[in-house]
Coordinates of C-alpha atoms and ligand atoms in Angstrom, one line a residue:
M14 CA 0.0 0.0 0.0
A15 CA 1.3 3.4 -0.9
S16 CA 1.7 5.5 2.2
V17 CA -0.5 8.5 2.9
P18 CA 1.3 11.7 1.8
S19 CA 1.7 14.2 4.6
L20 CA -0.1 17.5 4.3
A21 CA 3.3 19.2 4.0
A22 CA 4.1 16.9 1.0
S23 CA 0.8 17.8 -0.6
V24 CA 1.3 21.5 -0.2
N25 CA 4.9 21.2 -1.4
Q26 CA 3.6 19.4 -4.5
R27 CA 1.1 22.2 -5.3
V28 CA 3.7 24.9 -4.9
A29 CA 6.2 22.9 -7.0
D30 CA 3.6 22.5 -9.8
A31 CA 2.9 26.3 -9.8
L32 CA 6.6 27.0 -9.7
S33 CA 7.3 24.9 -12.8
A34 CA 4.3 26.4 -14.6
A35 CA 5.6 29.9 -13.8
L36 CA 9.1 29.1 -14.7
P37 CA 9.3 26.1 -17.0
E38 CA 13.1 26.5 -17.5
A39 CA 13.6 25.7 -13.8
G40 CA 12.5 22.1 -14.4
A41 CA 11.3 20.2 -11.3
A42 CA 12.5 22.7 -8.7
D43 CA 11.9 22.1 -4.9
P44 CA 10.1 25.0 -3.2
L45 CA 11.7 23.9 0.1
L46 CA 8.7 24.0 2.3
R47 CA 9.3 24.2 6.0
R48 CA 7.2 24.5 9.1
S49 CA 7.2 28.1 10.2
D50 CA 6.1 30.2 13.2
R51 CA 4.6 33.0 11.1
A52 CA 2.2 30.8 9.1
D53 CA 1.9 27.0 9.0
F54 CA 4.6 26.7 6.4
Q55 CA 7.2 28.8 4.7
A56 CA 8.6 28.1 1.2
N57 CA 11.9 29.8 0.4
G58 CA 13.0 27.9 -2.7
M59 CA 12.1 30.9 -4.9
L60 CA 15.1 32.9 -3.6
A61 CA 17.9 30.7 -4.7
L62 CA 16.1 29.8 -7.9
A63 CA 15.5 33.4 -9.0
K64 CA 19.1 34.2 -8.1
K65 CA 20.3 31.4 -10.3
L66 CA 18.2 32.4 -13.2
K67 CA 18.9 36.1 -12.6
G68 CA 15.3 36.9 -12.0
N69 CA 13.5 38.8 -9.2
P70 CA 12.5 36.4 -6.3
R71 CA 9.5 38.5 -5.2
E72 CA 8.2 38.6 -8.8
L73 CA 8.7 34.9 -9.1
A74 CA 7.0 34.3 -5.8
T75 CA 4.1 36.5 -6.9
Q76 CA 3.7 34.5 -10.1
V77 CA 3.6 31.2 -8.1
V78 CA 0.9 32.6 -5.9
E79 CA -1.2 33.5 -8.8
R80 CA -1.0 30.0 -10.2
I81 CA -2.1 28.3 -7.0
T82 CA -5.8 27.5 -6.8
A83 CA -6.4 24.9 -4.1
P84 CA -9.0 26.4 -1.8
E85 CA -9.7 23.0 -0.2
L86 CA -6.0 22.7 0.8
I87 CA -4.6 26.2 1.1
K88 CA -6.4 28.8 3.1
D89 CA -4.0 31.6 2.7
I90 CA -0.8 32.2 0.7
E91 CA 1.2 35.4 0.5
V92 CA 4.6 36.7 -0.6
S93 CA 6.7 38.0 2.2
G94 CA 10.2 39.4 2.8
P95 CA 12.6 39.1 -0.2
G96 CA 10.5 36.4 -1.8
F97 CA 9.3 33.8 0.7
L98 CA 5.9 32.3 0.6
N99 CA 3.9 32.1 3.8
I100 CA 1.3 29.4 3.6
T101 CA -1.7 28.6 5.9
V102 CA -3.6 25.4 5.3
T103 CA -7.3 24.7 5.9
D104 CA -8.4 23.0 9.1
T105 CA -10.4 20.6 6.9
A106 CA -7.3 19.5 5.0
L107 CA -5.4 19.0 8.2
V108 CA -8.0 16.8 9.9
Q109 CA -8.6 14.8 6.7
T110 CA -4.9 14.1 6.3
L111 CA -4.6 13.0 9.9
A112 CA -7.7 10.8 9.5
A113 CA -6.1 9.0 6.5
R114 CA -2.9 8.7 8.6
A115 CA -4.8 7.2 11.5
A116 CA -6.3 4.5 9.2
D117 CA -2.7 3.3 8.4
D118 CA -1.0 0.9 10.7
R119 CA 2.3 2.5 9.8
L120 CA 1.0 6.0 10.6
G121 CA 2.1 7.0 7.1
V122 CA 5.7 6.0 7.4
P123 CA 6.9 5.0 3.9
Y124 CA 9.1 2.1 3.1
A125 CA 12.6 3.1 1.9
E126 CA 12.8 3.2 -1.9
N127 CA 15.8 0.9 -2.3
P128 CA 16.1 -1.2 0.8
G129 CA 19.2 -3.3 1.1
T130 CA 20.8 -5.5 3.7
T131 CA 22.5 -3.9 6.7
V132 CA 24.7 -5.9 8.9
I133 CA 24.8 -4.0 12.1
D134 CA 27.6 -4.6 14.6
Y135 CA 26.5 -3.5 18.1
A136 CA 26.2 -4.7 21.7
Q137 CA 29.7 -6.3 21.8
P138 CA 30.9 -6.9 25.4
N139 CA 33.9 -9.0 26.2
V140 CA 34.0 -12.5 27.6
A141 CA 35.0 -12.9 31.2
K142 CA 34.7 -9.1 31.7
E143 CA 32.2 -7.0 33.4
M144 CA 30.0 -4.8 31.1
H145 CA 30.5 -1.2 31.8
V146 CA 28.8 2.0 30.9
G147 CA 30.8 2.2 27.7
H148 CA 29.0 -0.9 26.5
L149 CA 25.6 0.8 27.1
R150 CA 25.8 3.2 24.2
S151 CA 26.6 0.6 21.6
A152 CA 23.7 -1.6 22.7
V153 CA 21.1 1.2 23.1
I154 CA 22.0 3.1 19.9
G155 CA 22.4 -0.2 17.9
D156 CA 19.0 -1.5 19.1
A157 CA 17.3 1.8 18.2
L158 CA 18.9 1.9 14.7
R159 CA 17.9 -1.6 14.1
H160 CA 14.2 -0.9 14.9
L161 CA 14.3 2.1 12.7
L162 CA 15.9 0.4 9.8
D163 CA 13.6 -2.7 10.1
F164 CA 10.6 -0.4 10.1
T165 CA 11.6 1.2 6.8
G166 CA 11.9 -2.2 5.1
E167 CA 15.7 -2.6 5.3
K168 CA 16.8 -6.2 6.0
T169 CA 19.0 -6.1 9.1
I170 CA 21.3 -8.8 10.4
G171 CA 22.8 -8.2 13.9
R172 CA 26.3 -9.1 14.8
H173 CA 27.5 -9.0 18.3
H174 CA 31.3 -9.0 17.8
I175 CA 32.1 -10.0 21.4
G176 CA 35.7 -10.2 22.5
D177 CA 36.0 -13.9 23.0
W178 CA 39.6 -14.6 21.9
G179 CA 43.1 -13.5 22.8
T180 CA 46.0 -14.4 24.9
Q181 CA 44.3 -13.7 28.3
F182 CA 42.4 -17.0 27.7
G183 CA 45.7 -18.9 28.2
M184 CA 45.9 -17.6 31.7
L185 CA 42.2 -18.2 32.5
I186 CA 42.1 -21.7 31.1
Q187 CA 45.3 -22.8 32.7
Y188 CA 44.1 -21.5 36.0
L189 CA 40.9 -23.5 35.7
I190 CA 42.8 -26.6 34.8
E191 CA 44.8 -26.2 38.0
N192 CA 41.8 -25.2 40.1
P193 CA 38.9 -27.2 38.7
G194 CA 35.5 -26.5 40.2
E195 CA 36.2 -22.7 40.4
L196 CA 33.6 -22.1 37.6
A197 CA 30.2 -23.6 38.3
P198 CA 28.5 -25.0 35.2
A199 CA 26.7 -22.2 33.2
E200 CA 23.4 -23.9 33.5
D201 CA 23.5 -23.7 37.3
V202 CA 24.1 -20.0 37.7
D203 CA 22.2 -16.8 37.2
G204 CA 23.7 -13.7 35.6
E205 CA 25.0 -12.2 38.8
Q206 CA 26.6 -15.5 40.0
A207 CA 28.1 -16.0 36.6
M208 CA 29.8 -12.7 36.6
S209 CA 31.0 -12.9 40.2
N210 CA 32.5 -16.4 39.4
L211 CA 34.2 -15.0 36.4
N212 CA 35.5 -12.0 38.3
R213 CA 36.9 -14.3 41.0
V214 CA 38.6 -16.5 38.5
Y215 CA 40.0 -13.6 36.6
K216 CA 41.5 -11.9 39.7
A217 CA 42.9 -15.1 41.1
S218 CA 44.4 -16.2 37.8
R219 CA 45.9 -12.7 37.3
A220 CA 47.5 -12.8 40.7
V221 CA 49.1 -16.2 40.0
F222 CA 50.1 -15.1 36.6
D223 CA 51.9 -12.0 37.9
A224 CA 53.6 -13.8 40.8
D225 CA 54.6 -17.2 39.4
E226 CA 57.0 -17.3 36.4
E227 CA 56.3 -21.0 35.8
F228 CA 52.6 -20.5 35.7
K229 CA 53.1 -17.7 33.2
E230 CA 55.0 -20.2 31.0
R231 CA 52.2 -22.8 31.3
A232 CA 49.7 -20.1 30.4
R233 CA 51.7 -19.2 27.4
K234 CA 51.7 -22.8 26.2
R235 CA 48.0 -22.9 26.8
V236 CA 47.5 -20.1 24.3
V237 CA 49.3 -22.1 21.7
A238 CA 47.1 -25.1 22.6
L239 CA 44.0 -23.0 22.2
Q240 CA 45.1 -21.6 18.9
S241 CA 45.9 -25.0 17.5
G242 CA 42.5 -26.2 18.4
D243 CA 43.3 -28.6 21.3
K244 CA 40.1 -30.2 22.3
E245 CA 40.4 -30.0 26.1
T246 CA 41.5 -26.4 25.9
L247 CA 38.7 -25.5 23.6
D248 CA 36.1 -27.1 25.9
L249 CA 37.3 -25.0 28.8
W250 CA 37.4 -21.9 26.7
Q251 CA 33.8 -22.7 25.8
R252 CA 32.9 -22.7 29.5
F253 CA 34.1 -19.2 29.9
V254 CA 32.1 -18.1 26.9
D255 CA 28.9 -19.9 28.1
E256 CA 29.2 -18.5 31.6
S257 CA 29.7 -15.0 30.2
K258 CA 26.7 -15.3 28.0
V259 CA 24.5 -16.1 31.0
Y260 CA 25.7 -12.8 32.4
F261 CA 25.3 -10.9 29.1
Y262 CA 21.8 -12.1 28.7
S263 CA 20.9 -11.0 32.2
V264 CA 22.1 -7.5 31.4
F265 CA 20.4 -7.4 28.0
E266 CA 17.2 -8.5 29.7
K267 CA 17.5 -5.6 32.2
L268 CA 18.0 -3.4 29.2
D269 CA 14.7 -4.8 27.9
M270 CA 16.5 -5.7 24.7
E271 CA 16.2 -8.8 22.6
I272 CA 19.5 -10.4 21.6
R273 CA 19.5 -13.5 19.5
D274 CA 22.0 -16.3 20.2
D275 CA 22.7 -16.9 16.5
E276 CA 23.8 -13.3 16.2
I277 CA 26.4 -13.5 18.9
V278 CA 29.2 -14.1 16.5
G279 CA 32.4 -13.1 18.3
E280 CA 36.0 -12.6 17.2
S281 CA 36.7 -16.4 17.5
A282 CA 34.1 -17.2 14.8
Y283 CA 36.5 -15.9 12.2
N284 CA 39.5 -18.0 13.2
D285 CA 39.2 -20.3 10.2
M286 CA 39.3 -17.4 7.9
M287 CA 42.3 -15.5 9.4
A288 CA 45.1 -17.3 7.6
E289 CA 43.4 -16.9 4.2
T290 CA 42.7 -13.2 4.9
A291 CA 46.4 -12.7 5.5
R292 CA 47.4 -14.7 2.5
L293 CA 45.0 -12.8 0.2
L294 CA 46.3 -9.5 1.5
E295 CA 49.9 -10.5 1.1
E296 CA 49.5 -12.0 -2.4
S297 CA 47.7 -8.9 -3.7
G298 CA 50.4 -6.7 -2.2
V299 CA 47.9 -4.8 0.0
A300 CA 49.9 -6.0 3.0
V301 CA 53.6 -6.2 3.3
R302 CA 56.1 -7.9 5.7
S303 CA 57.7 -5.5 8.1
E304 CA 60.0 -6.7 10.9
G305 CA 58.4 -10.1 10.6
A306 CA 54.8 -8.8 10.9
L307 CA 52.3 -8.5 8.1
V308 CA 51.1 -5.0 7.9
V309 CA 49.2 -2.4 5.8
F310 CA 50.5 1.2 5.4
F311 CA 48.5 4.3 4.7
D312 CA 49.9 7.6 3.4
D313 CA 47.7 9.8 5.5
I314 CA 48.0 7.9 8.8
K315 CA 51.1 8.9 10.8
G316 CA 52.0 8.8 14.4
K317 CA 54.8 10.4 16.5
D318 CA 57.8 11.7 14.5
D319 CA 55.8 11.4 11.4
Q320 CA 56.3 7.7 11.4
P321 CA 53.6 5.8 9.5
V322 CA 51.2 3.8 11.7
P323 CA 50.4 0.5 10.1
L324 CA 47.5 -1.9 10.6
I325 CA 48.8 -5.1 11.9
V326 CA 47.2 -8.1 10.2
Q327 CA 49.5 -10.8 11.6
K328 CA 52.1 -10.3 14.4
A329 CA 55.7 -11.4 14.0
D330 CA 54.9 -14.5 16.2
G331 CA 52.3 -15.6 13.7
G332 CA 49.3 -14.6 15.9
F333 CA 46.2 -12.8 14.6
G334 CA 44.5 -10.0 16.4
Y335 CA 41.6 -7.6 16.4
A336 CA 42.3 -6.3 12.9
A337 CA 42.5 -9.7 11.3
S338 CA 39.1 -10.7 12.8
D339 CA 37.5 -7.5 11.6
L340 CA 38.9 -8.0 8.1
S341 CA 37.7 -11.6 8.0
A342 CA 34.3 -10.5 9.3
I343 CA 34.0 -8.0 6.4
R344 CA 34.6 -10.8 3.9
N345 CA 32.0 -12.9 5.6
R346 CA 29.4 -10.1 5.8
V347 CA 29.9 -9.0 2.2
F348 CA 30.2 -12.3 0.4
D349 CA 28.2 -14.7 2.6
L350 CA 25.6 -12.4 4.2
Q351 CA 25.4 -10.2 1.0
A352 CA 25.4 -7.0 3.0
T353 CA 25.0 -3.7 1.1
T354 CA 25.8 -1.7 4.2
L355 CA 28.1 -2.5 7.1
L356 CA 27.2 -0.5 10.1
Y357 CA 29.4 -0.5 13.3
V358 CA 28.2 1.0 16.5
V359 CA 31.5 1.3 18.3
D360 CA 33.2 3.8 20.5
V361 CA 34.6 6.8 18.5
R362 CA 38.0 6.0 20.0
Q363 CA 38.2 3.0 17.6
S364 CA 37.5 5.2 14.6
L365 CA 41.1 5.0 13.4
H366 CA 41.0 1.2 13.6
F367 CA 37.9 1.2 11.4
K368 CA 39.3 3.7 9.0
M369 CA 42.3 1.4 8.4
V370 CA 40.2 -1.7 8.3
F371 CA 37.8 -0.2 5.7
E372 CA 40.6 1.2 3.6
T373 CA 42.4 -2.2 3.6
A374 CA 39.2 -4.0 2.6
R375 CA 38.6 -1.5 -0.2
R376 CA 42.1 -2.1 -1.6
A377 CA 41.6 -5.8 -1.4
G378 CA 38.4 -5.5 -3.4
W379 CA 36.3 -6.8 -0.5
L380 CA 34.4 -3.6 -0.2
G381 CA 33.3 -2.4 -3.6
D382 CA 31.4 0.8 -4.5
E383 CA 28.1 -1.0 -4.0
V384 CA 28.9 -1.5 -0.3
T385 CA 28.9 1.3 2.3
A386 CA 30.8 0.8 5.5
H387 CA 30.2 3.2 8.3
N388 CA 31.4 3.4 11.9
M389 CA 28.8 5.3 14.0
G390 CA 31.5 6.2 16.5
Y391 CA 29.8 7.3 19.7
G392 CA 31.1 9.6 22.4
T393 CA 31.9 9.0 26.0
V394 CA 29.5 8.8 28.9
L395 CA 30.7 11.4 31.5
G396 CA 30.1 11.7 35.2
A397 CA 28.6 14.8 36.8
D398 CA 32.1 16.2 37.0
G399 CA 32.4 16.1 33.2
K400 CA 35.1 13.4 33.3
P401 CA 34.6 9.8 32.1
F402 CA 32.1 8.2 34.4
K403 CA 33.7 6.4 37.3
T404 CA 32.7 5.4 40.8
R405 CA 33.9 7.5 43.8
A406 CA 36.7 5.0 44.2
G407 CA 37.7 5.7 40.6
E408 CA 36.6 2.3 39.2
T409 CA 34.5 1.9 36.1
V410 CA 30.8 1.8 36.8
R411 CA 29.1 -1.6 36.5
L412 CA 26.3 -1.3 34.0
E413 CA 24.0 -3.4 36.1
D414 CA 24.4 -1.2 39.2
L415 CA 23.5 1.7 37.1
L416 CA 20.4 0.1 35.6
D417 CA 19.3 -1.1 39.0
E418 CA 19.7 2.4 40.4
A419 CA 17.8 4.0 37.5
A420 CA 14.9 1.5 38.0
Q421 CA 14.8 2.3 41.7
R422 CA 14.8 6.1 41.2
A423 CA 12.1 5.8 38.6
A424 CA 10.0 3.6 41.0
E425 CA 10.2 6.5 43.5
V426 CA 8.9 8.9 40.9
V427 CA 6.1 6.5 39.8
R428 CA 5.2 5.9 43.5
E429 CA 4.8 9.6 44.2
K430 CA 2.4 10.0 41.3
A431 CA 0.7 6.6 41.5
Q432 CA -3.0 6.7 42.3
D433 CA -4.3 3.3 41.6
L434 CA -1.2 1.1 41.2
T435 CA -0.2 -1.8 43.3
E436 CA 3.3 -2.2 44.7
E437 CA 4.0 -4.8 42.0
E438 CA 2.8 -2.5 39.3
I439 CA 5.0 0.3 40.7
Q440 CA 8.1 -1.9 40.5
E441 CA 7.3 -3.0 37.0
R442 CA 6.6 0.5 35.8
G443 CA 9.7 1.7 37.6
A444 CA 11.8 -0.7 35.6
Q445 CA 10.2 0.5 32.3
V446 CA 10.5 4.1 33.2
G447 CA 14.0 3.8 34.6
I448 CA 15.4 1.8 31.6
G449 CA 13.5 4.1 29.3
A450 CA 15.1 7.1 31.0
V451 CA 18.6 5.7 30.5
K452 CA 18.0 4.8 26.9
Y453 CA 16.3 8.1 26.1
A454 CA 19.2 10.2 27.6
D455 CA 21.6 8.2 25.5
L456 CA 19.6 8.5 22.3
S457 CA 18.7 12.1 22.7
T458 CA 22.3 13.3 22.4
S459 CA 23.6 13.0 18.9
A460 CA 25.7 9.9 19.0
N461 CA 29.1 11.5 18.3
R462 CA 28.9 13.7 21.3
D463 CA 29.7 12.9 24.9
Y464 CA 27.0 13.2 27.5
K465 CA 26.7 13.4 31.3
F466 CA 25.1 10.5 33.1
D467 CA 22.8 12.3 35.5
L468 CA 20.0 10.2 36.9
D469 CA 18.3 13.1 38.6
Q470 CA 17.9 14.8 35.3
M471 CA 17.0 11.6 33.4
V472 CA 14.0 10.7 35.6
S473 CA 12.8 14.3 35.8
L474 CA 9.1 14.8 35.1
N475 CA 9.7 18.2 33.5
G476 CA 12.1 18.5 30.6
D477 CA 13.4 16.5 27.7
T478 CA 13.1 13.1 29.2
S479 CA 11.3 9.8 28.4
V480 CA 9.4 10.1 31.7
Y481 CA 7.8 13.3 30.5
I482 CA 6.8 11.5 27.2
Q483 CA 5.6 8.4 29.0
Y484 CA 3.4 10.5 31.3
A485 CA 1.9 12.4 28.4
H486 CA 1.1 9.0 26.8
A487 CA -0.4 7.6 29.9
R488 CA -2.5 10.7 30.5
I489 CA -4.0 10.3 27.0
K490 CA -4.7 6.7 27.7
S491 CA -6.5 7.6 30.8
I492 CA -8.7 10.1 29.0
L493 CA -9.5 7.6 26.4
R494 CA -10.5 5.1 29.1
K495 CA -12.7 7.7 30.8
A496 CA -14.4 8.6 27.5
G497 CA -17.0 6.0 28.0
D498 CA -19.2 5.7 25.0
A499 CA -17.6 8.6 23.2
Q500 CA -15.3 7.4 20.4
P501 CA -12.4 9.1 18.7
V502 CA -13.9 10.3 15.3
A503 CA -12.3 12.8 13.0
H504 CA -14.6 15.8 12.1
A505 CA -13.1 17.6 9.3
E506 CA -15.9 20.2 9.2
L507 CA -15.0 21.6 12.6
P508 CA -12.8 24.7 13.0
L509 CA -9.7 24.1 15.0
A510 CA -8.2 25.9 18.0
P511 CA -4.6 27.1 17.7
A512 CA -3.3 24.4 20.0
E513 CA -5.2 21.8 18.0
R514 CA -3.6 23.0 14.7
A515 CA -0.1 23.1 16.2
L516 CA -0.5 19.6 17.5
G517 CA -2.0 18.3 14.2
L518 CA 0.7 20.0 12.1
H519 CA 3.4 18.3 14.2
I520 CA 1.8 14.9 13.9
D521 CA 1.8 15.4 10.2
Q522 CA 5.6 15.4 10.3
F523 CA 6.0 12.0 11.9
A524 CA 6.5 9.9 8.8
E525 CA 9.2 12.3 7.5
T526 CA 11.0 12.4 10.8
V527 CA 11.1 8.6 11.1
A528 CA 12.4 8.3 7.5
D529 CA 15.1 10.9 8.1
A530 CA 16.1 9.4 11.5
A531 CA 16.5 6.0 9.8
A532 CA 18.3 7.2 6.7
E533 CA 20.7 9.4 8.6
Y534 CA 21.2 7.0 11.5
A535 CA 20.0 9.8 13.8
P536 CA 17.7 8.5 16.6
H537 CA 18.1 11.9 18.3
K538 CA 15.9 13.4 15.6
L539 CA 13.1 11.1 16.7
T540 CA 13.6 11.9 20.4
A541 CA 13.5 15.6 19.7
Y542 CA 10.3 15.1 17.6
L543 CA 8.6 13.0 20.3
Y544 CA 9.5 15.5 23.1
Q545 CA 8.0 18.3 21.0
L546 CA 4.9 16.2 20.4
A547 CA 4.4 15.6 24.1
S548 CA 4.9 19.3 24.8
L549 CA 2.4 20.3 22.1
Y550 CA 0.0 17.8 23.5
T551 CA 0.4 19.3 27.0
T552 CA -0.5 22.7 25.6
F553 CA -3.5 21.3 23.8
Y554 CA -4.6 19.6 27.0
D555 CA -4.3 22.8 29.0
Q556 CA -6.2 24.9 26.4
C557 CA -8.8 22.5 24.9
P558 CA -11.1 20.5 27.2
V559 CA -11.6 17.1 25.7
L560 CA -14.4 15.3 27.4
K561 CA -16.1 18.6 28.4
A562 CA -15.8 20.1 24.9
D563 CA -18.7 22.2 23.6
T564 CA -20.4 19.7 21.4
P565 CA -20.4 15.9 21.0
A566 CA -18.7 16.3 17.6
Q567 CA -15.9 18.3 19.2
V568 CA -15.5 15.7 22.0
E569 CA -15.1 13.1 19.3
N570 CA -12.7 15.2 17.2
R571 CA -10.5 15.9 20.3
L572 CA -10.6 12.3 21.3
F573 CA -9.4 11.6 17.8
L574 CA -6.5 14.0 18.2
C575 CA -5.7 12.3 21.6
D576 CA -5.8 8.9 20.1
I577 CA -3.5 9.6 17.1
T578 CA -1.1 11.5 19.5
A579 CA -0.9 8.4 21.7
R580 CA -0.4 6.1 18.8
T581 CA 2.4 8.3 17.4
L582 CA 4.1 8.5 20.8
H583 CA 3.8 4.8 21.3
K584 CA 5.1 4.0 17.8
G585 CA 8.0 6.5 18.1
M586 CA 9.1 5.3 21.5
S587 CA 8.9 1.6 20.5
L588 CA 11.2 2.4 17.6
L589 CA 13.7 3.7 20.2
G590 CA 13.3 0.5 22.3
I591 CA 11.3 2.4 25.0
R592 CA 8.0 1.2 26.5
T593 CA 5.0 3.4 27.0
P594 CA 2.9 2.0 29.8
E595 CA -0.8 2.4 29.5
R596 CA -1.1 3.6 33.1
L597 CA 1.4 5.4 35.2
Ligands
LIG607 N1 34.4 -5.9 22.0 C1 34.9 -4.7 21.5 C2 35.1 -3.7 22.7 O1 34.6 -4.0 23.8 C3 34.0 -4.0 20.5 C4 33.8 -4.7 19.2 C5 33.4 -3.8 18.1 N2 33.1 -4.5 16.9 C6 34.0 -4.8 16.0 N3 33.6 -5.4 14.9 N4 35.3 -4.6 16.2 O2 35.8 -2.8 22.6

């Protein structure tokens, strides 16, 4: 089904038609229609166009106005300033457009014109290590982008490139061999126990490793055994992975995020490809031997003393590292998964790594023109002091503690406002509100910027928070419940109050906002939109009685505005991975 055009799109089309009639040599020029404070819309495309064709913008604008006859759509159109058009639409057209929108499950959001396959690399913690606040952003942003892309018809494949390989496993496995029973079987533990077991084993093995030269040597040999695929060693390695997954899943569940097991494809999954990756790069001359290592050089990447910084594909001792696994993963994602876009949601501090990896893959011919590779490098989560977020003792903050605290604070907020909720409901809503608050704060800052983790601000009822939006949504739901027999029905014949028009015109922009947020990987555009929607609803609610409106038709029409607002808020928030409870 073709999606319902927005009112803005219809008006834009009318003006474009008049423009090309007035100025055929301009071809299909875009009038550049925008929402405006002075009227409903402003079109300023005439300015640049007249300048380009050496005409007078005001004259051109006047000719456009003369050619527009659409009384059912446009109530008022006038030339202003150096050649803008100020346009006011009719109330009827606005309500009719919203009614058509309301009849569509997708609320008018179009499918992307050329959907492809995006492999999105996000939520990638490391085995046997605690998840910290840095892992939060990748998970939250990645999950939101995935919802957005899916909704526009893109096929998405998730890849959780967990850190499950490397020399530290020699130490861990050797310790476990010498201290069997230190790690309970994964099926016997919950997330918290799993992590505390892993932490204990990690610390204990580290201590022996640092103190005992002979153990160090045994650990080194164990790395070799692991790399050569020794069965006993691999089985023990698998136990660390399984135990860690129990823990990961418990955190993802807290984050209210669905992670699929078949998409947890960590560094180790590419082991079998590594040697071939290196061989192909060496044979094609993309990588060269330097001091025994196999490396790739770049003209524009230099370090201290202007020395080139290479990407290391294979170390001098023959070992493969992070770069080799990412290069192999690209081959897999492009050739086996048939990706047209590779999206990485990874800390901006790894952007140089990805720059080198992408460039290497391009030179090798693994990334052609038809494949886009992009690292959505995100900024750092800061504490209240503006420095990277740490506990008072200077340790990194455990993600779980943070989420628990958010849920607790939110439960207090919910309890304070709760009228008819049971304690169990308060706790459940507290979790939804608290996790929503954390996600929203993360998503509402554009990803490349740092932001301060400030729980007081995040769960505030006033301001640009998810709580504010969730309350607006719940308030609408409560009105709809109280409406009794009155139904939401659009009445295009009724004149609209200013607050109704402002709300309606904003709802009209939902489809475009979602499409832009998805195409630009910019969830913050959607958060800003939703916050404004909730604010406009609040104004409407203050100024326009709903159930006590003047006439039954007006009650129905206002209920209709309430209903479509609630659906838009709900849909928008769900695309961000945030719940909107029916009652708060
Ligand atoms: N596990 C890594 C870390 O914690 C992130 C992995 C990012 N993805 C990738 N394909 N390199 O830093």
